[in-house]
Coordinates of C-alpha atoms in Angstrom, one line a residue:
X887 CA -43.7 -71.5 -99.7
X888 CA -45.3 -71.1 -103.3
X889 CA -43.8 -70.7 -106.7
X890 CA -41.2 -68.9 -108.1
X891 CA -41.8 -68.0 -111.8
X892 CA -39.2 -67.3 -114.4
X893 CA -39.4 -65.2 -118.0
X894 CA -36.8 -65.7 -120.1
X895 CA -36.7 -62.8 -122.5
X896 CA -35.1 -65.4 -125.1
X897 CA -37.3 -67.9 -126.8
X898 CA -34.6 -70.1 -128.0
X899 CA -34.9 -73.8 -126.8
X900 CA -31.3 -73.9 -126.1
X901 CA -30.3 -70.1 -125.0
X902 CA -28.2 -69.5 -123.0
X903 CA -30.5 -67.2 -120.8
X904 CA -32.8 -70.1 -120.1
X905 CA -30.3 -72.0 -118.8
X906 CA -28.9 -69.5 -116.7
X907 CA -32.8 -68.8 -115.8
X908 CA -32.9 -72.6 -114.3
X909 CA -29.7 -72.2 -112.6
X910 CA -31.6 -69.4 -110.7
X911 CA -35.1 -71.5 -110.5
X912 CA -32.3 -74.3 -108.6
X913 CA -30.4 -71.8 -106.3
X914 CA -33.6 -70.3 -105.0
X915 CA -35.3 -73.9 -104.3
X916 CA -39.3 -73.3 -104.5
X917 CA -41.9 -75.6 -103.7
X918 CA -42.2 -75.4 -108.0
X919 CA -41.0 -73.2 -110.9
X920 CA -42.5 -72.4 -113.5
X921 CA -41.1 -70.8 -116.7
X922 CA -43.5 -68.4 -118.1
X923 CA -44.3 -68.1 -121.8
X924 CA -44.1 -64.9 -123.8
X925 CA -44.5 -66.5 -127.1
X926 CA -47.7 -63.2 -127.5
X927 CA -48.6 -61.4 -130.7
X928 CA -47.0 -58.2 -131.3
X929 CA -49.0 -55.5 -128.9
X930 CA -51.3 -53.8 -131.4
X931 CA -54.3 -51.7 -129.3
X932 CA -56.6 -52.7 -132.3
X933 CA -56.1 -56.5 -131.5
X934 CA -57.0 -55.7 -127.5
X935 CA -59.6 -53.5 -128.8
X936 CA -61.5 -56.1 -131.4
X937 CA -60.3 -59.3 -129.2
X938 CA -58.8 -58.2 -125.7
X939 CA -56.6 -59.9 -123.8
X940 CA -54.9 -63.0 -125.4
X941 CA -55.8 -65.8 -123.1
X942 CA -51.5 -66.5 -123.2
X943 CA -51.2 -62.8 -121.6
X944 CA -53.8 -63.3 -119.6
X945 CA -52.2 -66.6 -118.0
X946 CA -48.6 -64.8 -117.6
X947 CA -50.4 -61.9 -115.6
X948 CA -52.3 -64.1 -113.5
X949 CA -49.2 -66.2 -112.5
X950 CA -47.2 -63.2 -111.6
X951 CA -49.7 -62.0 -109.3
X952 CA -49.6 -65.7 -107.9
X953 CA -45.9 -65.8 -107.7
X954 CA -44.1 -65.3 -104.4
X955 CA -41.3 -63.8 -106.7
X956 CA -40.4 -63.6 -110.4
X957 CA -36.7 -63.9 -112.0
X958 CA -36.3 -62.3 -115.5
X959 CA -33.7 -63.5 -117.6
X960 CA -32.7 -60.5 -120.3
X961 CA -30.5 -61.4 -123.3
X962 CA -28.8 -58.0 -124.4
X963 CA -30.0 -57.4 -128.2
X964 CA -28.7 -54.3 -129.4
X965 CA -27.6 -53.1 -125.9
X966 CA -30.9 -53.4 -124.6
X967 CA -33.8 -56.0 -123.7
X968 CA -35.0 -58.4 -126.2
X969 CA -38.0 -57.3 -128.1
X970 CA -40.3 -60.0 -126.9
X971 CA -39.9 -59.4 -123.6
X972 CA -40.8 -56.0 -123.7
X973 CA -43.4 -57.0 -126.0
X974 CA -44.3 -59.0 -123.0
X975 CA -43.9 -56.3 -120.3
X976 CA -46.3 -54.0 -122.7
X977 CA -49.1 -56.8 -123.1
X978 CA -49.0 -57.6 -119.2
X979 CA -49.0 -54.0 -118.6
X980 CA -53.0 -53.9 -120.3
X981 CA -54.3 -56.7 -117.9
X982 CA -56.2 -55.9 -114.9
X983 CA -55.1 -55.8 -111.1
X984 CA -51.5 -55.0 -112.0
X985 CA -49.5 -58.2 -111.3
X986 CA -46.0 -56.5 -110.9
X987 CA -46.8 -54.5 -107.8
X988 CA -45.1 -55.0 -104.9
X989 CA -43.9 -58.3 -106.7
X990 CA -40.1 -59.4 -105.8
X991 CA -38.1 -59.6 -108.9
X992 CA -34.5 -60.3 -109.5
X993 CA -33.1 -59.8 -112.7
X994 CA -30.2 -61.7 -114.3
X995 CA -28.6 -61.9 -117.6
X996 CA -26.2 -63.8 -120.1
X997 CA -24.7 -62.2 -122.5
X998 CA -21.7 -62.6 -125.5
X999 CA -20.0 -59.7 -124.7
X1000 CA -17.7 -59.0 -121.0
X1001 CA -20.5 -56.9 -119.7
X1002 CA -22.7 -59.8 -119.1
X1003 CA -26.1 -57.9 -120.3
X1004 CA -25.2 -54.9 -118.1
X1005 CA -27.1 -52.1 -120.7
X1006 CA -30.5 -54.6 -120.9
X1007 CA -30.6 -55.1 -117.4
X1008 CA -30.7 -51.2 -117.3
X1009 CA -33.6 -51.3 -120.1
X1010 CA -35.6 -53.5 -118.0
X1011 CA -35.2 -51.9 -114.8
X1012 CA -36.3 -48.8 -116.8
X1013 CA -39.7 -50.6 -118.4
X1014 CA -40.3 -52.6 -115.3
X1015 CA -40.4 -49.1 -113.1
X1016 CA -43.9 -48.4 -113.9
X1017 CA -45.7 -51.5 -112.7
X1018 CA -43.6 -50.7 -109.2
X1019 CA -42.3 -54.4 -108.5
X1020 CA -40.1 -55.0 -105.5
X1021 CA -36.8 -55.0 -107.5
X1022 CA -33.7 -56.6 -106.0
X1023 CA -30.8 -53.9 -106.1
X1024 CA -27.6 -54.6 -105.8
X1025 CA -26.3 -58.3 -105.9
X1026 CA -26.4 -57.9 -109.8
X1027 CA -26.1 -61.2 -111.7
X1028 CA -24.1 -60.3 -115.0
X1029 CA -22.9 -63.2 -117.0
X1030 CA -20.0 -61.9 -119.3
X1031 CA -19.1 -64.8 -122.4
X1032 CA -22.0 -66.2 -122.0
X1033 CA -21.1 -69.0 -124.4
X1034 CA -18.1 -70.3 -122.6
X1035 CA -19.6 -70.5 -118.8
X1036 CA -22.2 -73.4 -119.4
X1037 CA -21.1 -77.1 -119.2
X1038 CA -23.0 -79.8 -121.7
X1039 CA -25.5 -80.3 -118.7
X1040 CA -26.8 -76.2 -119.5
X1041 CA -25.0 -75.8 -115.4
X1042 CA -22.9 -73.2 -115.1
X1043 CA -19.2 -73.7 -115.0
X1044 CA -17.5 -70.8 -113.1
X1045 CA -17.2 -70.6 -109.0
X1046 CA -18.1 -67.2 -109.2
X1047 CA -21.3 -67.2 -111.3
X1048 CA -22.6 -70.1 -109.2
X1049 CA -21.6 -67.6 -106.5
X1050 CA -23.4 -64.7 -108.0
X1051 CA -26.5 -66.7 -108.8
X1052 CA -26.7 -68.2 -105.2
X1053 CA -26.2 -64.7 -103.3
X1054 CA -28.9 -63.0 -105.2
X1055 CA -31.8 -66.0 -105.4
X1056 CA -30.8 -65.5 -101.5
X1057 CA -31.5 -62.3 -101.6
X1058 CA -34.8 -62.5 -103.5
X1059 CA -35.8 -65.4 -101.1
X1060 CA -35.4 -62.8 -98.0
X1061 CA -36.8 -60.4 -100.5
X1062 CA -39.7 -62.4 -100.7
X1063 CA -40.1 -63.8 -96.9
X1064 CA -39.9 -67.1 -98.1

């Protein structure tokens, strides 16, 4: 078994995505995890042009492709995906050797509202398409109020998100062959 990595499309310390993102990294149960880093300059083709790749990008593309599955973890901003992570998904998307194919990939989400994230995770089903990842249908991981479902310990509180979270990392385990 090798790694599972995770992107959290919020950069907060404290967000609430993150900590539903290590919920995941726990339920699944790799050998390691590793939480990616999309702290990138804005995509500008004139940068990659005049620099290339920014040795950060470069290092989230490379442990993708080494990942034996990815989780990303979607805030809903404006009833879609946070900018950074799609500022993310667009830097990747210029390395060579295309990371994302094939790649298993759950995604999950926290979110204020009841929906739990519902319209980013259909954003980012949308931007991830292109790269042609193995994405986990079904077994959709939706965390309504996000605010009230995590204890002081960043775990979450409810039977039925712990549920949720456990059935889907199962999933992307089998997914995965791990």
């Amino acid at each position: 078994m090798g790694y599972l990595l995770g992107i959290c499309g919020s950069l907060r310390a404290g967000s609430l995505n993150r900590k539903l993102m290590l919920e995941a990294a726990r339920a699944y149960g790799a050998e390691e995890f590793i939480a990616g880093d999309i702290r990138f300059p804005l995509f500008d083709g004139d940068l990659q042009d005049s620099d290339g790749i920014p040795a950060e990008v470069q290092r989230l593309a490379d442990q993708i492709a080494g990942a034996e599955a990815v989780i990303v973890v979607t805030p809903e901003y404006n009833k879609s995906l946070s900018g950074v992570l799609k500022n993310a998904l667009d830097w990747v998307s210029r390395t060579d050797g295309g990371p994302w194919k094939d790649k298993p990939v759950a995604i999950l989400s926290a979110a204020a509202g009841r929906s739990g994230g519902e319209r980013a995770q259909n954003a980012l089903r949308l931007a991830l398409s292109p790269f042609a990842p193995r994405l986990l249908s079904g077994r959709e991981v939706l965390v309504g109020q996000a605010k009230d479902q995590f204890n002081a310990e960043g775990r979450l509180t409810s039977d039925r998100y712990r549920a949720a979270v456990e059935t889907q990392m199962q999933a992307l385990r089998d997914l995965a062959g791990a």
